[in-house]
Coordinates of C-alpha atoms in Angstrom, one line a residue:
X1 CA -6.4 8.3 3.3
X2 CA -3.7 8.4 5.9
X3 CA -2.2 10.8 8.4
X4 CA 1.2 9.9 10.1
X5 CA 2.9 11.9 12.9
X6 CA 6.6 12.9 12.5
X7 CA 7.5 10.1 15.0
X8 CA 8.7 7.0 13.4
X9 CA 10.3 4.4 15.6
X10 CA 10.8 1.8 12.7
X11 CA 8.7 0.4 9.8
X12 CA 4.9 1.3 10.6
X13 CA 2.4 -0.8 8.7
X14 CA -0.7 0.6 7.1
X15 CA -2.0 -2.6 5.5
X16 CA -0.8 -6.0 5.7
X17 CA -2.2 -9.3 3.8
X18 CA 0.3 -11.9 3.8
X19 CA 0.3 -15.8 4.2
X20 CA 2.0 -17.8 1.4
X21 CA 2.0 -14.7 -0.8
X22 CA 0.6 -11.3 -0.4
X23 CA 1.2 -7.6 0.0
X24 CA 2.2 -4.8 2.8
X25 CA 1.8 -1.2 2.7
X26 CA 4.1 0.5 5.1
X27 CA 6.0 3.5 6.1
X28 CA 9.8 3.3 6.3
X29 CA 11.8 5.0 9.1
X30 CA 12.6 7.9 6.7
X31 CA 8.9 8.5 6.1
X32 CA 8.5 7.0 2.5
X33 CA 5.4 5.0 1.7
X34 CA 6.2 1.5 0.3
X35 CA 4.3 -1.3 -1.5
X36 CA 5.9 -4.7 -1.2
X37 CA 4.6 -7.9 -2.8
X38 CA 5.8 -11.5 -2.4
X39 CA 4.5 -14.6 -4.3
X40 CA 5.9 -17.3 -1.9
X41 CA 5.8 -18.3 1.8
X42 CA 8.7 -16.2 3.2
X43 CA 8.2 -12.4 3.4
X44 CA 11.0 -10.7 1.4
X45 CA 9.4 -8.7 -0.5
X46 CA 10.1 -10.0 -3.9
X47 CA 9.1 -6.7 -5.4
X48 CA 8.5 -3.3 -4.0
X49 CA 8.2 0.5 -4.8
X50 CA 8.6 3.2 -2.4
X51 CA 7.8 7.1 -2.7
X52 CA 10.8 9.3 -3.1
X53 CA 9.4 11.8 -0.6
X54 CA 8.6 11.6 3.1
X55 CA 4.8 11.6 4.3
X56 CA 5.3 11.7 8.1
X57 CA 4.2 15.4 8.2
X58 CA 1.0 15.1 10.3
X59 CA -1.1 15.9 7.3
X60 CA -3.9 14.0 5.6
X61 CA -2.7 12.2 2.2
X62 CA -4.7 10.1 -0.2
X63 CA -3.0 6.9 -1.5
X64 CA -3.5 4.2 -3.8
X65 CA -1.5 1.0 -4.3
X66 CA -1.9 -0.8 -7.4
X67 CA -0.7 -4.2 -8.8
X68 CA -1.4 -4.5 -12.6
X69 CA -1.4 -8.1 -13.3
X70 CA 2.3 -9.3 -13.7
X71 CA 3.4 -6.0 -15.3
X72 CA 3.9 -3.5 -12.4
X73 CA 3.1 -2.1 -9.0
X74 CA 2.4 1.7 -8.7
X75 CA 1.8 4.0 -5.7
X76 CA -0.1 7.3 -6.1
X77 CA -0.2 9.9 -3.4
X78 CA -2.8 12.6 -3.5
X79 CA -3.9 11.6 -7.0
X80 CA -0.5 11.7 -8.7
X81 CA 1.9 8.7 -9.5
X82 CA 4.6 8.7 -6.9
X83 CA 6.5 5.7 -7.5
X84 CA 6.4 2.5 -9.9
X85 CA 8.1 -0.8 -10.3
X86 CA 7.6 -2.0 -13.9
X87 CA 10.0 -5.0 -13.6
X88 CA 8.3 -7.7 -11.3
X89 CA 9.9 -10.8 -10.5
X90 CA 6.7 -12.0 -8.4
X91 CA 4.6 -13.1 -11.2
X92 CA 1.9 -15.2 -9.6
X93 CA -1.4 -14.0 -8.2
X94 CA -1.2 -12.8 -4.6
X95 CA -3.1 -14.7 -1.7
X96 CA -6.0 -12.7 -0.7
X97 CA -7.4 -15.6 1.5
X98 CA -5.5 -14.6 4.5
X99 CA -6.6 -11.9 7.0
X100 CA -6.3 -8.3 6.2
X101 CA -4.7 -6.3 9.0
X102 CA -5.2 -2.4 9.1
X103 CA -2.7 -0.4 11.0
X104 CA -0.5 -3.5 11.9
X105 CA 1.8 -6.1 10.5
X106 CA 0.4 -9.9 10.1
X107 CA 1.4 -10.9 13.4
X108 CA -1.5 -8.4 14.7
X109 CA 0.8 -6.7 17.2
X110 CA 3.9 -5.2 16.0
X111 CA 4.9 -2.2 13.9
X112 CA 1.6 -0.4 14.6
X113 CA 0.6 2.6 12.5
X114 CA 1.3 5.9 14.3
X115 CA -1.4 8.1 13.1
X116 CA -4.8 7.9 11.4
X117 CA -6.4 6.0 8.6
X118 CA -9.7 6.7 6.8
X119 CA -11.9 5.1 4.1
X120 CA -9.7 2.1 3.4
X121 CA -10.9 0.3 0.3
X122 CA -9.5 -3.0 -1.5
X123 CA -10.5 -3.7 -4.9
X124 CA -10.2 -6.9 -6.8
X125 CA -9.0 -5.2 -10.0
X126 CA -6.4 -2.8 -10.9
X127 CA -7.7 0.9 -10.8
X128 CA -6.7 3.1 -13.5
X129 CA -4.8 6.7 -13.0
X130 CA -8.1 8.4 -13.8
X131 CA -10.2 6.3 -11.2
X132 CA -7.4 7.1 -8.6
X133 CA -7.7 10.8 -9.5
X134 CA -11.6 10.9 -9.1
X135 CA -11.1 9.1 -5.6
X136 CA -8.7 11.6 -4.6
X137 CA -10.9 14.6 -5.7
X138 CA -13.9 13.1 -3.7
X139 CA -15.6 11.1 -6.4
X140 CA -17.7 8.0 -5.7
X141 CA -16.1 4.7 -6.5
X142 CA -17.6 1.9 -8.4
X143 CA -16.8 -1.4 -6.4
X144 CA -17.2 -3.7 -9.5
X145 CA -14.7 -4.6 -12.2

C-alpha cells in the first residue's frame, strides 16, 4: 500500500533492489507509478512499465508489481491491471542478493518517497491476478510458491 502527496520534486522511489541486475519501483514527476528491471551492471532500466494515470493524490492505493519469468512485467493498482510490458529484453534472472531499499533509491539517501508505505511484501514467485485481487480486498497471503 502507498500514499503519496501531491508534491513531487523528481523521481520518488518506493522500492529499489539493484546491484548487477534488479528492479526499482518509482513514481515519476508526473505521478505515474513505474516498475523498471535491468539484468546487467548499469541501471537503464532495460525494461519498464508505467501506469497511465497519476497517483500522487494523497490517497491510499494498493499496488503489486509482478515479473513473470522472461515473459512480462505487470503493475496492478487497487486490484486492477494498470500497465504491462509483454516484450522484455532483460531475459536473465534478477539479482536479489543485494539490499532492498524501501522508500529510497539504492544509494540509501536520494529520491526519497514523499508519503507513506504499509504492508510491503516481496514474493519469490509471480503472483496471479486473482491473488493480487485477494490481497487488495484484505485477504491473507500465502507466502510459499
